[in-house]
Short mmCIF file of C-alpha atoms and ligand atoms in Angstrom, two decimals:
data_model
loop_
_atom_site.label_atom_id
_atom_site.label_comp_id
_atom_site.label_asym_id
_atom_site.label_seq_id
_atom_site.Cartn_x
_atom_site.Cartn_y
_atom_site.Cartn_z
CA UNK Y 110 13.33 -15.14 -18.20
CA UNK Y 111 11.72 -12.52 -19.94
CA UNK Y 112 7.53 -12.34 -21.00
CA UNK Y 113 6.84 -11.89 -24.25
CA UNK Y 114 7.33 -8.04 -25.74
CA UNK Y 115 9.69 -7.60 -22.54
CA UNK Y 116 13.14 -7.07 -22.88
CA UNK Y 117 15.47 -8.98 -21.24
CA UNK Y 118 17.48 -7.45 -18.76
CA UNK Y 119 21.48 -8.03 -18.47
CA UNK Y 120 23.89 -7.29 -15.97
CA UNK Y 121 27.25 -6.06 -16.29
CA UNK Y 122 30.19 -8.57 -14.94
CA UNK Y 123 33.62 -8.51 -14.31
CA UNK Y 124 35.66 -11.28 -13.99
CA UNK Y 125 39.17 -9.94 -13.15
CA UNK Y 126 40.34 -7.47 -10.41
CA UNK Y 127 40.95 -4.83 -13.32
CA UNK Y 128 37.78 -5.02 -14.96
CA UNK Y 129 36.02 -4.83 -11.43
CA UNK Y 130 38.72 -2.19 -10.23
CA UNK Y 131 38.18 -0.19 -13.71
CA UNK Y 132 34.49 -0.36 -13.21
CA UNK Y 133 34.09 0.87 -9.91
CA UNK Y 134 37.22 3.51 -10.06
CA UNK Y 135 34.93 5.09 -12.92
CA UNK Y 136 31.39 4.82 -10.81
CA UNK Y 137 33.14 6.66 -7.86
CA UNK Y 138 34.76 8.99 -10.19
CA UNK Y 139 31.13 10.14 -11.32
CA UNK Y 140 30.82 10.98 -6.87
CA UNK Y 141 28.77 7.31 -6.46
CA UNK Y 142 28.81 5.49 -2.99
CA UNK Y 143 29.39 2.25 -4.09
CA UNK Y 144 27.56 -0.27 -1.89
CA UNK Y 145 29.38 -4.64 -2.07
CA UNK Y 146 27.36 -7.81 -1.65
CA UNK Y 147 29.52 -10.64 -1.15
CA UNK Y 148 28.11 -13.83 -1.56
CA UNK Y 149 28.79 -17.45 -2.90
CA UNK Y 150 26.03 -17.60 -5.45
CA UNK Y 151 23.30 -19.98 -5.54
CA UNK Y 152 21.30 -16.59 -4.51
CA UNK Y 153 18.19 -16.57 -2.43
CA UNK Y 154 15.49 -13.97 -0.78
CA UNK Y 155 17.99 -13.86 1.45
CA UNK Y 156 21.19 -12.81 -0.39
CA UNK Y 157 18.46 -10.35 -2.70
CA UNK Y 158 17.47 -8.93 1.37
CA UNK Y 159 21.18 -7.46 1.43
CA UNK Y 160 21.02 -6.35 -2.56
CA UNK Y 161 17.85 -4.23 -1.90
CA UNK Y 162 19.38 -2.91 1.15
CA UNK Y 163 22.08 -1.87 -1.09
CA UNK Y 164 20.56 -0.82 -3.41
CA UNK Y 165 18.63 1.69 -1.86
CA UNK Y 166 21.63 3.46 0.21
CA UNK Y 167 24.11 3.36 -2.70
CA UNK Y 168 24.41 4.81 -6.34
CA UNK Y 169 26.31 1.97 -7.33
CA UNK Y 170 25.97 -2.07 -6.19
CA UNK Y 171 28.31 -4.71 -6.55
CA UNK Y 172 27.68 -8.00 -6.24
CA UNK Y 173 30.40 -10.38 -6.07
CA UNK Y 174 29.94 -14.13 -6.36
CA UNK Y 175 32.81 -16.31 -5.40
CA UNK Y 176 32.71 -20.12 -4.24
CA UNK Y 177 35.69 -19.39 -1.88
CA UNK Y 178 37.99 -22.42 -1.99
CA UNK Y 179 40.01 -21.62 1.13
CA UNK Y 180 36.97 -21.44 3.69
CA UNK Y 181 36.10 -25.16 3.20
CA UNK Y 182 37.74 -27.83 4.88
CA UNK Y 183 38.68 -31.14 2.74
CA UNK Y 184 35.71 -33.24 3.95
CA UNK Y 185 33.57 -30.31 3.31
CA UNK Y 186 30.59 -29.42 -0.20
CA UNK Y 187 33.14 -26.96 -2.27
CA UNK Y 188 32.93 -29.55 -5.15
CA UNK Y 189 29.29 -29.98 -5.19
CA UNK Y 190 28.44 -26.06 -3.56
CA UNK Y 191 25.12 -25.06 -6.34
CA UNK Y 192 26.35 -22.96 -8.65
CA UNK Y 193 24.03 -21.45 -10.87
CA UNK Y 194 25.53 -18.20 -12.88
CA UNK Y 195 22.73 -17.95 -15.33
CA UNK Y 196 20.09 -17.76 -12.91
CA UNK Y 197 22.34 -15.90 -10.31
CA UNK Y 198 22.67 -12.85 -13.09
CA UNK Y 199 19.25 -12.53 -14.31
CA UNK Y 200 18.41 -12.17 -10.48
CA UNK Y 201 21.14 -9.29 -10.12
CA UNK Y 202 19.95 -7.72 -13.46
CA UNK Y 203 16.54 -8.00 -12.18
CA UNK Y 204 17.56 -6.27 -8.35
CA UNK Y 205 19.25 -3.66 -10.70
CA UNK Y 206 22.66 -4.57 -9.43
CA UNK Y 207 25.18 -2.45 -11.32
CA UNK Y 208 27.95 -4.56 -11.67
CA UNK Y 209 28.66 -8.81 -10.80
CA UNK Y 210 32.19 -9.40 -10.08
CA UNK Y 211 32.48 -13.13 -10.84
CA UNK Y 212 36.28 -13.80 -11.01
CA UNK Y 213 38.13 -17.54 -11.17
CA UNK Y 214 39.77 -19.21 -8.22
CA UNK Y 215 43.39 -18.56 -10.03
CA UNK Y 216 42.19 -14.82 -10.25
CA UNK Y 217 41.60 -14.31 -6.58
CA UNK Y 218 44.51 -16.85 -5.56
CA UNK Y 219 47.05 -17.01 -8.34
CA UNK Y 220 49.96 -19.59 -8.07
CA UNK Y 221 52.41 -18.31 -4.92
CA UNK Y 222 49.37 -17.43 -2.85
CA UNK Y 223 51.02 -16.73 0.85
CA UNK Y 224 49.11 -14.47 2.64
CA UNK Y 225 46.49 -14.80 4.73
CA UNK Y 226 44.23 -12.67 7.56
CA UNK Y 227 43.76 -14.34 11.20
CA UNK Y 228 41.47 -12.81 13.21
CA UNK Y 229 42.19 -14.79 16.80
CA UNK Y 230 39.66 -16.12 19.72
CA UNK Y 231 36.32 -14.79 17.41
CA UNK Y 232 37.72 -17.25 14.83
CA UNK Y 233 38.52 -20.44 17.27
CA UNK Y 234 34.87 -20.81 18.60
CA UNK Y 235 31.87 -22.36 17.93
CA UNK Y 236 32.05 -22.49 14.13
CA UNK Y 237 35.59 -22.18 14.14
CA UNK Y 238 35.84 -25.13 16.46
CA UNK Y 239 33.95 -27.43 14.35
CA UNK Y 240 35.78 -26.19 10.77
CA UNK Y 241 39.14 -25.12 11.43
CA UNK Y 242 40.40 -22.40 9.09
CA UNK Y 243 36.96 -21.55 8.35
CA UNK Y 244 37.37 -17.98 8.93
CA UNK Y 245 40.74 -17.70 8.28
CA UNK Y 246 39.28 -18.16 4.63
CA UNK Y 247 36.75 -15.73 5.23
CA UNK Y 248 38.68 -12.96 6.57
CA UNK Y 249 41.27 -13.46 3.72
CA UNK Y 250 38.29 -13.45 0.89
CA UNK Y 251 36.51 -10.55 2.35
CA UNK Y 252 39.77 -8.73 2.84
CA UNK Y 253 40.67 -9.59 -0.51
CA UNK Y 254 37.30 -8.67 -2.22
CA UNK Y 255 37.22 -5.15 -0.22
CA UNK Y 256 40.53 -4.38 -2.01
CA UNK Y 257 39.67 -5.77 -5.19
CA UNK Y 258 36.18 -3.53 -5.76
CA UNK Y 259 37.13 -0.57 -2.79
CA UNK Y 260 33.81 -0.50 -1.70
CA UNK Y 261 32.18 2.34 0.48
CA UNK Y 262 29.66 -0.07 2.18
CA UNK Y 263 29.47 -3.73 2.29
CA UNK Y 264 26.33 -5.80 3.07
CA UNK Y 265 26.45 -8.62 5.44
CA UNK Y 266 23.63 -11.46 7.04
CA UNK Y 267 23.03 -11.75 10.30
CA UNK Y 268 22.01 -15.30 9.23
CA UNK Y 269 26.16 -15.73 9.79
CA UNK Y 270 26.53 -14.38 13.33
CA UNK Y 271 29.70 -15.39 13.77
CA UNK Y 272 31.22 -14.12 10.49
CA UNK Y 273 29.70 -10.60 10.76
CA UNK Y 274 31.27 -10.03 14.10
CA UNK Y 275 34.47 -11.49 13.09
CA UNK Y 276 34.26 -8.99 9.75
CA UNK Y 277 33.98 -5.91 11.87
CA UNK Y 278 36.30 -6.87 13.96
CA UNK Y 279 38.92 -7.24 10.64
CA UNK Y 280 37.57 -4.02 9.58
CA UNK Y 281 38.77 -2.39 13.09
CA UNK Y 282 41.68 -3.91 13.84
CA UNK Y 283 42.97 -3.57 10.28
CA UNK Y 284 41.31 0.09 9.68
CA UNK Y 285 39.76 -1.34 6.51
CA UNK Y 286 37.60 1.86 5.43
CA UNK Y 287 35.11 0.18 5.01
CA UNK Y 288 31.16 0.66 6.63
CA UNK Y 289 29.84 -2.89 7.20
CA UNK Y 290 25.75 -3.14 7.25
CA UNK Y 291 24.05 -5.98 9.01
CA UNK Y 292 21.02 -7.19 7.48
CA UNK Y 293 18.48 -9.61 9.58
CA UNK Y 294 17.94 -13.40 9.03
CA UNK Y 295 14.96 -13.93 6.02
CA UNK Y 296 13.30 -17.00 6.71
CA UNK Y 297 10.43 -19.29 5.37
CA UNK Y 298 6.95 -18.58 6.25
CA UNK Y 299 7.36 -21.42 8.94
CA UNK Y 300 10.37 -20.33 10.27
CA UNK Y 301 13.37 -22.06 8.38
CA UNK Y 302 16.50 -19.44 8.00
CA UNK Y 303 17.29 -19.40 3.88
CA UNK Y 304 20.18 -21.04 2.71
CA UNK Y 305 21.62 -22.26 -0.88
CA UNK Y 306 22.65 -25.23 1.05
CA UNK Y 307 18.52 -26.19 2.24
CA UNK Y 308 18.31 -27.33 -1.87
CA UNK Y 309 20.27 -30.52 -0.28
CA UNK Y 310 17.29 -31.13 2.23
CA UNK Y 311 15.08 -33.97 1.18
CA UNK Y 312 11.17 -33.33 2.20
CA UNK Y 313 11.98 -35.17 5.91
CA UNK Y 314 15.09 -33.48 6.13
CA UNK Y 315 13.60 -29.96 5.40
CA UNK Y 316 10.76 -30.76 8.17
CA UNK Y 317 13.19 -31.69 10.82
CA UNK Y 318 15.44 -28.51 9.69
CA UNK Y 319 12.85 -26.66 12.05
CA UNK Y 320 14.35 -27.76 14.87
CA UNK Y 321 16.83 -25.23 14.69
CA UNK Y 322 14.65 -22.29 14.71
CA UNK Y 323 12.19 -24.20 17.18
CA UNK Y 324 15.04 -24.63 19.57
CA UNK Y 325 16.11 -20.74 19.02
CA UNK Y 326 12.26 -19.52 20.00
CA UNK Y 327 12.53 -22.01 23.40
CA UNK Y 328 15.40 -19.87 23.96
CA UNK Y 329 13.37 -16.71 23.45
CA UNK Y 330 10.20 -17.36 25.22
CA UNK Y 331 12.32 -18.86 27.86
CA UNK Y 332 14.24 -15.73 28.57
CA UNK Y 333 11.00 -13.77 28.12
CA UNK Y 334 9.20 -16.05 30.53
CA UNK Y 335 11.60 -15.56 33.38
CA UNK Y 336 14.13 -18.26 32.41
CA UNK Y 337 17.42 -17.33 34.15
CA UNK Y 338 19.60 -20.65 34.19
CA UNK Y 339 20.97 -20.07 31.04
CA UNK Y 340 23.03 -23.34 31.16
CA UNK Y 341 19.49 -25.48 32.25
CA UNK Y 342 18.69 -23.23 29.00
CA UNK Y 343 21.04 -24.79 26.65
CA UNK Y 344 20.58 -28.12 27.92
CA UNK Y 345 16.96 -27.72 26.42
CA UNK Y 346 17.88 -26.33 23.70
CA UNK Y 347 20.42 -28.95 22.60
CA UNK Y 348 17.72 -31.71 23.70
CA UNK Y 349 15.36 -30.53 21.64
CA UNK Y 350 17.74 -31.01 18.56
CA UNK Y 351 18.78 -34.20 19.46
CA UNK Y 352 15.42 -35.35 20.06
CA UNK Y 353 14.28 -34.17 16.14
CA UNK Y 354 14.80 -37.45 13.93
CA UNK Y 355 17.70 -37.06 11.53
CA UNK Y 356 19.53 -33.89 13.82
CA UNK Y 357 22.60 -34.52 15.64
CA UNK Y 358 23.35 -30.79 17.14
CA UNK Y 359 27.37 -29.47 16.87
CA UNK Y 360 26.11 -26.84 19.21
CA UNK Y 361 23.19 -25.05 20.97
CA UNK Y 362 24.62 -21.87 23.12
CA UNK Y 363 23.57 -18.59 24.05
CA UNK Y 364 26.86 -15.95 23.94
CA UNK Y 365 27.68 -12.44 24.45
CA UNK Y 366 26.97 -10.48 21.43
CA UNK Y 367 30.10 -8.91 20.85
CA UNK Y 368 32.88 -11.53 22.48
CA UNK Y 369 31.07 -14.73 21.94
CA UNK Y 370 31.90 -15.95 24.86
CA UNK Y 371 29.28 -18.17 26.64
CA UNK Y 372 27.05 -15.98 29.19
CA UNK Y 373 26.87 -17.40 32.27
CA UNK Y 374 24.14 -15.25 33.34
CA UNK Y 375 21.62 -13.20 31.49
CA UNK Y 376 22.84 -9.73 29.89
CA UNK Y 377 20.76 -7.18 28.53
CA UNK Y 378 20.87 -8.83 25.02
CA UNK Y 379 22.04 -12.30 24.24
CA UNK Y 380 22.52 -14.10 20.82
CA UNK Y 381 21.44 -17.63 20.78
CA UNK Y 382 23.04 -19.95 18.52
CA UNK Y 383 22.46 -23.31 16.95
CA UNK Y 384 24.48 -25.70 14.49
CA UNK Y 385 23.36 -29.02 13.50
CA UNK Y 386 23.46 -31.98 10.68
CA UNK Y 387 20.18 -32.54 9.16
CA UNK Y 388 20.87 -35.55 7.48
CA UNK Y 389 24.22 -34.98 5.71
CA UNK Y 390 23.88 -31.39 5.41
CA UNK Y 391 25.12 -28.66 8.18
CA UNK Y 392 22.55 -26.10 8.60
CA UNK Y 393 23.21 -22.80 11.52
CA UNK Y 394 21.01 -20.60 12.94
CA UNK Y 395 20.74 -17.59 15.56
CA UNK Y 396 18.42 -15.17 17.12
CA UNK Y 397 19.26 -12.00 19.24
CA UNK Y 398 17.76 -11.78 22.53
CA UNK Y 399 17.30 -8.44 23.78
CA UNK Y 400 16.10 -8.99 27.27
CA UNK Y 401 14.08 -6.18 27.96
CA UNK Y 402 11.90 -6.91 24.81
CA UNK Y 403 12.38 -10.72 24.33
CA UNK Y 404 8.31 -11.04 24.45
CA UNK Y 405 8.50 -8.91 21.79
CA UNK Y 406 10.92 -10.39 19.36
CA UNK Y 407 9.87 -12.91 16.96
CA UNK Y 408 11.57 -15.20 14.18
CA UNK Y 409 11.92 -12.27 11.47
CA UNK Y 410 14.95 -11.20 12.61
P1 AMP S 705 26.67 -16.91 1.27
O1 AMP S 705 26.36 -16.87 -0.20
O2 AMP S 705 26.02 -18.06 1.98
O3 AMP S 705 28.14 -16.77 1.56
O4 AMP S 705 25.98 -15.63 1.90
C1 AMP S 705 26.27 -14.34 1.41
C2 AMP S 705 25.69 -13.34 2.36
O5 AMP S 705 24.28 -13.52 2.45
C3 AMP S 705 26.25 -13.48 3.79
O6 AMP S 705 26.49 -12.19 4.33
C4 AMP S 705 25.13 -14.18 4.51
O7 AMP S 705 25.10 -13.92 5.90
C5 AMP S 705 23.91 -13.60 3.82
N1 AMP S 705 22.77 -14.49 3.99
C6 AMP S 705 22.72 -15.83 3.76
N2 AMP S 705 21.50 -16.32 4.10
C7 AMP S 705 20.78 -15.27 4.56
C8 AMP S 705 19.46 -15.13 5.08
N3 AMP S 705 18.63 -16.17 5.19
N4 AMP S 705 19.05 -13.91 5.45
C9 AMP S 705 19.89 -12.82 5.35
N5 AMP S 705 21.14 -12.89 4.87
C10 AMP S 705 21.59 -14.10 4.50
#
């Protein structure tokens, strides 16, 4: 990784809770904030978005990178989920990331596992819907993980609507204390949302992937335009997926922002959400709508 006369840069990793716990107990002993990324690896621009966010409002940054067993269902990628360490740690060494907790499924569920965290209704829609126990696997990770490293702040995508809001609502209910940051959706140049699991797409695959953020900006320009029949709405929206070769849509809604429950009529700000199979891999994608400026918003967010 390194050019010649450089010198390589390494990153500190843990790979049990006591290593991670030790680590951090002794950066927040020195007065740090300590700032957690949680992600499954296979990092992108995406995951490093959250990392510099991190890293500029915290003294210390965790990154924690965890394949999480428990949030796929049997007939889901777990087994063949890109894993990449090597490059995962030069890019955290790179970012300046202080410490990558790394740690084995046994260490984060060791034999006479029993406990998990059920956040109801957020977790039976949409995504929940379509892969049951999803989020119970989240919300029991992300529980687990902000016990594990005790972070001040941790740094979520807005890429995963769904799971943000379900997060904060764990953090409430449970009075985790905990500050959760929401970072926006970092796409390609022509509007594709980044994900470790677009490396499945072949080249006609990854050109009908823009379907999903093509049907997201009808529903912007639509609402910006005067559109106020927000079920003719997503009736387009879904028809514009289905009509992309290799797409079959799971869902194509616009929500309330906070309950997720389908609007009926506009509100001052909306989220629009898509989920579809591009081929045999399951891409999602979202937007929020703020009404009052929906000429304004565009695909960065
Ligand atoms: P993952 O590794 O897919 O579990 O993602 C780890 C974190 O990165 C989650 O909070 C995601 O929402 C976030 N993330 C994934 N893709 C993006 C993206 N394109 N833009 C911003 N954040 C993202």
């Amino acid at each position: 990784m390194s050019s010649p006369g450089s010198v390589p840069v390494a990153v500190q990793t843990a790979e049990t809770v006591a290593h991670v716990r030790a680590t951090v107990d002794a950066a927040r002993r020195r007065g740090n904030r300590v700032g957690l990324v949680p992600t499954m690896g296979a990092l992108h621009a995406g995951h490093m978005s959250l990392i510099s966010a991190a890293r500029r409002e915290c003294d210390f940054v965790v990154v924690s990178i965890f394949v999480n067993p428990t949030q796929f269902g049997p007939q889901e990628d777990f087994g063949k989920y890109p894993r990449d360490l090597p490059a995962d740690l030069a890019l955290c060494a790179r970012a300046g990331v202080d410490a990558v907790f790394c740690p084995s499924p046994a260490e984060v569920y060791p034999t006479g596992f029993a406990s998990f965290v059920e956040v109801a209704g957020l977790s039976d829609v949409l995504e929940g819907k379509i892969r049951p126990g999803h989020f119970r696997g989240v919300a029991t990770v992300v529980l687990k993980l902000f016990e594990m490293v005790r972070p001040d702040v941790a740094y979520f995508g807005r890429k995963d609507y769904q799971q943000q809001t379900i997060i904060r609502r764990m953090v409430a209910d449970l009075n985790v204390p905990v500050q959760i940051h929401v970072c926006p959706t970092i796409r390609e140049a022509d509007g594709l949302a980044l994900s470790s699991r677009n490396v499945y797409l072949n080249p006609n695959e990854r050109h009908s992937a823009l379907a999903l953020s093509r049907s997201l900006q009808l529903a912007r320009e639509s609402l910006a335009g005067g559109e106020r029949d927000v079920g003719h709405l997503r009736t387009r929206m879904r028809d514009l997926l289905a009509s992309t070769p290799l797409v079959r849509p799971d869902y194509a809604t616009i929500v309330h922002p906070d309950t997720l429950a389908e609007a009926s009529s506009p509100l001052p700000t909306l989220v629009a959400l898509v989920a579809a199979k591009v081929g045999a891999t399951r891409l999602i994608d979202n937007e929020v709508i703020s009404l009052e400026s929906a000429g304004q918003t565009h695909m960065a967010q």
